[in-house]
Amino acid sequence: MSLRTDDPASVSPTPPSFARRHAWIGVLVVGAALFLAVERTMVATGNPNFVPSSILLGAAIVPAAFLSFVYGRRLPYDVAAPVVATAAFLGGVIGTVVAGTLEYDAQRDLGFLPMVAVGLIEETSKLLIPLAVLIFFRRYRTASDGLLVGVAAGAGFAALETMGYAFVTLLESKGSLIATVDVLLLRGIMSPAGHMAWTGIAAAALFAAAQAGWTGRAIGRFVGAFVLAVALHTLWDSQSSLIGTAIVAIVSLAALGWTVHRIARGAGLHGRRA
């Protein structure tokens, strides 16, 4: 019997299996090994046909591993794996397309685009798929479900955005593999503290508001979570140094951890290992 609520009085969810809890390690290790194999072969042979595979693997490994890590936590998830995978794929494609279009139109009309506008547009675009899940899958109505779907949508967005930056770097550097790999590694490592954390925080509050029947207090909490996501995004984009970005990353991960703690406490898991 699946758990349908985050109410403390509910029966505690079945602890995830050992394989599920540690699947992220396998995803990370296998993904890194494949990336190194492709990258080394590309360097040794000088064959540009390996560039797309290198960019794809480099951009997707860490987001996929972090998504697996979140899915392995002891929270009352009830979202089917195909829905999570679809959220990641469509969250990336639709999110980047909508955000790119709106940013282009806004910049064309205004002549410039403030950092806060970028954060607002992208955070809104990434919530389209979580919102669609709420509309078309009415069985998913808990904050934990929203957290998982939000992290998945953020993972897809982060991976496609990283692929775009890596491709542009490859062109602008006139084929420099070192510069391209540097972009993949830096953006890949930082991705859990960026789009994945921000969308996870906002989507968790969105689903909690739906579960609460869209009460004023629940909607207010969602608005607060969304504003926090936009603010963190804006601060991230405004940084001119790696240290500044690292500080924002730490705050973002702390906010995500606090969100997980609240969900665990609401599900009666406070004091237990999540």
Coordinates of C-alpha atoms in Angstrom, one line a residue:
M1 CA 0.0 0.0 0.0
S2 CA 1.5 3.3 -1.0
L3 CA 1.7 6.2 1.3
R4 CA -0.7 9.0 0.2
T5 CA 0.2 11.8 2.6
D6 CA 2.9 13.5 4.5
D7 CA 0.8 13.5 7.7
P8 CA 2.8 12.5 10.8
A9 CA 0.2 10.0 11.8
S10 CA 0.6 8.1 8.6
V11 CA 2.4 4.8 8.5
S12 CA 6.1 5.4 7.8
P13 CA 7.2 4.6 4.3
T14 CA 9.1 1.4 3.6
P15 CA 12.8 2.2 3.8
P16 CA 14.5 2.2 0.4
S17 CA 16.6 -0.8 -0.5
F18 CA 20.3 -0.8 -0.2
A19 CA 20.6 -0.7 -4.0
R20 CA 18.2 2.3 -4.3
R21 CA 20.0 4.2 -1.6
H22 CA 23.4 3.8 -3.2
A23 CA 22.5 3.7 -6.9
W24 CA 23.8 7.2 -7.2
I25 CA 27.4 5.9 -6.6
G26 CA 27.0 3.5 -9.5
V27 CA 25.6 6.2 -11.8
L28 CA 28.5 8.5 -10.9
V29 CA 31.2 5.9 -11.2
V30 CA 30.0 4.3 -14.4
G31 CA 29.2 7.7 -16.0
A32 CA 32.6 9.1 -15.1
A33 CA 34.3 6.0 -16.6
L34 CA 32.3 6.3 -19.8
F35 CA 33.2 10.0 -20.1
L36 CA 36.9 9.4 -19.5
A37 CA 36.8 6.6 -22.1
V38 CA 35.2 8.8 -24.7
E39 CA 37.4 11.8 -23.9
R40 CA 40.6 9.8 -24.0
T41 CA 39.6 8.1 -27.3
M42 CA 38.7 11.5 -28.8
V43 CA 42.1 13.0 -27.8
A44 CA 44.0 9.9 -29.0
T45 CA 42.3 9.6 -32.4
G46 CA 41.5 13.3 -33.0
N47 CA 38.1 12.1 -34.2
P48 CA 35.5 14.9 -33.8
N49 CA 32.7 12.3 -34.0
F50 CA 33.3 11.7 -30.3
V51 CA 32.5 15.4 -29.4
P52 CA 28.7 15.0 -29.0
S53 CA 29.1 11.9 -26.8
S54 CA 31.7 13.7 -24.7
I55 CA 29.4 16.7 -24.2
L56 CA 26.3 14.6 -23.5
L57 CA 28.1 12.5 -20.9
G58 CA 29.9 15.4 -19.3
A59 CA 26.7 17.4 -18.9
A60 CA 24.4 14.6 -17.7
I61 CA 26.5 12.5 -15.3
V62 CA 26.3 14.7 -12.2
P63 CA 22.6 15.7 -12.6
A64 CA 21.7 12.0 -13.1
A65 CA 23.7 11.0 -10.1
F66 CA 22.2 13.7 -7.8
L67 CA 18.7 12.8 -9.0
S68 CA 19.4 9.2 -8.0
F69 CA 20.8 10.4 -4.7
V70 CA 17.6 12.3 -3.9
Y71 CA 15.4 9.4 -5.0
G72 CA 17.3 7.1 -2.6
R73 CA 16.5 9.2 0.4
R74 CA 13.9 7.9 2.9
L75 CA 11.0 10.1 2.0
P76 CA 7.5 9.1 1.1
Y77 CA 7.9 9.3 -2.7
D78 CA 5.0 7.9 -4.7
V79 CA 6.0 9.1 -8.2
A80 CA 6.6 6.3 -10.7
A81 CA 10.1 6.1 -12.3
P82 CA 8.8 6.7 -15.8
V83 CA 7.2 10.0 -14.6
V84 CA 10.4 11.1 -13.0
A85 CA 12.4 10.3 -16.2
T86 CA 9.8 12.1 -18.3
A87 CA 9.9 15.1 -16.0
A88 CA 13.7 15.2 -16.4
F89 CA 13.5 15.0 -20.2
L90 CA 10.6 17.4 -20.8
G91 CA 11.8 19.7 -18.0
G92 CA 15.0 20.1 -19.9
V93 CA 13.6 20.5 -23.4
I94 CA 10.5 22.6 -22.6
G95 CA 12.2 24.5 -19.9
T96 CA 15.1 25.7 -22.0
V97 CA 13.0 26.4 -25.0
V98 CA 10.4 28.5 -23.1
A99 CA 13.1 30.3 -21.1
G100 CA 15.3 31.0 -24.2
T101 CA 12.3 32.3 -26.1
L102 CA 11.1 34.6 -23.3
E103 CA 14.6 35.9 -22.6
Y104 CA 15.2 36.6 -26.3
D105 CA 11.9 38.5 -26.6
A106 CA 12.5 40.4 -23.4
Q107 CA 16.0 41.4 -24.4
R108 CA 14.9 42.4 -27.9
D109 CA 12.2 44.7 -26.5
L110 CA 14.2 46.1 -23.6
G111 CA 17.7 46.1 -25.1
F112 CA 19.0 44.4 -22.0
L113 CA 17.7 41.9 -19.5
P114 CA 18.3 42.3 -15.7
M115 CA 19.7 39.3 -13.8
V116 CA 16.5 39.1 -11.7
A117 CA 14.5 38.8 -14.9
V118 CA 16.6 35.9 -16.0
G119 CA 16.1 34.2 -12.7
L120 CA 12.3 34.8 -12.8
I121 CA 11.9 33.6 -16.3
E122 CA 14.0 30.4 -15.9
E123 CA 12.5 29.5 -12.5
T124 CA 9.0 29.9 -13.9
S125 CA 9.9 27.9 -17.0
K126 CA 11.3 25.0 -15.0
L127 CA 8.0 24.8 -13.0
L128 CA 5.9 24.1 -16.1
I129 CA 6.5 20.3 -16.0
P130 CA 5.9 20.0 -12.3
L131 CA 2.7 22.0 -12.8
A132 CA 1.7 19.6 -15.6
V133 CA 2.3 16.6 -13.4
L134 CA -0.1 18.2 -10.8
I135 CA -2.7 18.7 -13.5
F136 CA -2.5 15.3 -15.3
F137 CA -1.5 13.1 -12.4
R138 CA -3.8 14.0 -9.5
R139 CA -2.5 11.1 -7.4
Y140 CA 0.8 13.0 -6.8
R141 CA 0.0 15.6 -4.2
T142 CA 2.7 15.5 -1.5
A143 CA 5.7 17.8 -0.9
S144 CA 8.0 14.8 -1.3
D145 CA 6.6 14.1 -4.7
G146 CA 7.0 17.7 -5.7
L147 CA 10.6 17.7 -4.5
L148 CA 11.5 14.6 -6.6
V149 CA 9.7 16.0 -9.7
G150 CA 11.3 19.4 -9.3
V151 CA 14.8 18.0 -8.9
A152 CA 14.2 15.9 -12.0
A153 CA 13.0 18.9 -14.0
G154 CA 16.0 20.9 -12.8
A155 CA 18.3 18.1 -13.7
G156 CA 17.1 18.1 -17.3
F157 CA 17.4 21.9 -17.5
A158 CA 20.9 21.9 -16.0
A159 CA 22.1 19.2 -18.4
L160 CA 20.8 20.8 -21.6
E161 CA 22.1 24.2 -20.5
T162 CA 25.5 22.8 -19.8
M163 CA 25.6 21.1 -23.2
G164 CA 24.8 24.5 -24.8
Y165 CA 27.6 26.3 -22.9
A166 CA 30.1 23.5 -23.7
F167 CA 29.2 23.7 -27.4
V168 CA 29.6 27.4 -27.5
T169 CA 32.9 27.2 -25.7
L170 CA 34.1 24.6 -28.2
L171 CA 33.3 26.9 -31.1
E172 CA 34.6 30.1 -29.5
S173 CA 37.9 28.3 -28.4
K174 CA 38.3 27.0 -32.0
G175 CA 38.0 23.4 -30.9
S176 CA 39.8 23.5 -27.6
L177 CA 39.0 20.3 -25.8
I178 CA 40.6 21.4 -22.6
A179 CA 38.4 24.5 -22.4
T180 CA 35.3 22.5 -23.2
V181 CA 36.0 19.8 -20.6
D182 CA 36.7 22.5 -18.0
V183 CA 33.2 24.0 -18.7
L184 CA 31.6 20.5 -18.4
L185 CA 33.4 19.7 -15.2
L186 CA 32.7 23.0 -13.5
R187 CA 29.1 23.3 -14.5
G188 CA 28.5 19.6 -13.9
I189 CA 29.8 19.7 -10.3
M190 CA 27.9 22.8 -9.5
S191 CA 24.6 21.7 -11.0
P192 CA 23.0 20.1 -7.9
A193 CA 23.4 23.4 -6.0
G194 CA 21.9 25.4 -8.9
H195 CA 18.9 24.5 -11.0
M196 CA 18.2 21.2 -9.3
A197 CA 18.1 22.7 -5.8
W198 CA 16.1 25.8 -6.8
T199 CA 13.4 23.8 -8.7
G200 CA 13.2 21.1 -6.0
I201 CA 12.5 23.8 -3.3
A202 CA 9.8 25.6 -5.4
A203 CA 8.1 22.4 -6.7
A204 CA 8.0 20.9 -3.2
A205 CA 6.1 23.9 -2.0
L206 CA 3.9 23.9 -5.1
F207 CA 2.8 20.3 -4.5
A208 CA 2.3 21.0 -0.8
A209 CA 0.0 23.8 -1.7
A210 CA -2.0 21.5 -3.9
Q211 CA -2.2 18.9 -1.2
A212 CA -3.5 21.5 1.3
G213 CA -6.3 22.5 -1.1
W214 CA -4.7 25.8 -2.1
T215 CA -5.2 27.5 1.2
G216 CA -3.9 31.0 1.6
R217 CA -1.2 29.9 4.0
A218 CA 0.0 27.1 1.6
I219 CA 0.0 29.5 -1.3
G220 CA 2.0 32.0 0.7
R221 CA 4.6 29.3 1.5
F222 CA 4.9 28.5 -2.2
V223 CA 5.3 32.1 -3.1
G224 CA 8.0 32.4 -0.5
A225 CA 9.8 29.3 -1.8
F226 CA 9.6 30.6 -5.4
V227 CA 10.9 34.0 -4.4
L228 CA 13.8 32.3 -2.6
A229 CA 14.6 30.2 -5.7
V230 CA 14.5 33.3 -7.9
A231 CA 16.7 35.3 -5.4
L232 CA 19.3 32.5 -5.2
H233 CA 19.3 32.2 -9.0
T234 CA 19.8 35.9 -9.3
L235 CA 22.6 35.9 -6.8
W236 CA 24.3 33.0 -8.6
D237 CA 24.2 34.8 -12.0
S238 CA 25.4 38.0 -10.4
Q239 CA 28.7 36.5 -9.1
S240 CA 31.9 37.4 -10.7
S241 CA 34.1 35.0 -8.8
L242 CA 34.2 31.3 -8.1
I243 CA 34.2 32.0 -4.4
G244 CA 31.0 34.0 -4.6
T245 CA 29.3 31.3 -6.6
A246 CA 30.5 28.7 -4.1
I247 CA 28.9 30.6 -1.3
V248 CA 25.6 30.8 -3.1
A249 CA 25.9 27.1 -3.9
I250 CA 26.3 26.3 -0.2
V251 CA 23.3 28.4 0.7
S252 CA 21.2 26.7 -2.0
L253 CA 22.1 23.2 -0.9
A254 CA 21.4 24.3 2.7
A255 CA 17.9 25.5 1.7
L256 CA 17.3 22.2 -0.2
G257 CA 18.4 20.3 2.9
W258 CA 16.1 22.3 5.1
T259 CA 13.3 21.5 2.7
V260 CA 14.0 17.8 2.9
H261 CA 14.2 18.1 6.7
R262 CA 10.7 19.7 6.8
I263 CA 9.3 17.0 4.6
A264 CA 10.8 14.2 6.6
R265 CA 9.4 15.8 9.8
G266 CA 6.0 16.2 8.3
A267 CA 6.1 12.5 7.3
G268 CA 7.0 11.4 10.8
L269 CA 10.6 10.7 9.9
H270 CA 12.1 13.3 12.1
G271 CA 15.2 12.0 13.9
R272 CA 15.6 9.1 11.4
R273 CA 18.1 8.9 8.6
A274 CA 16.6 10.3 5.4

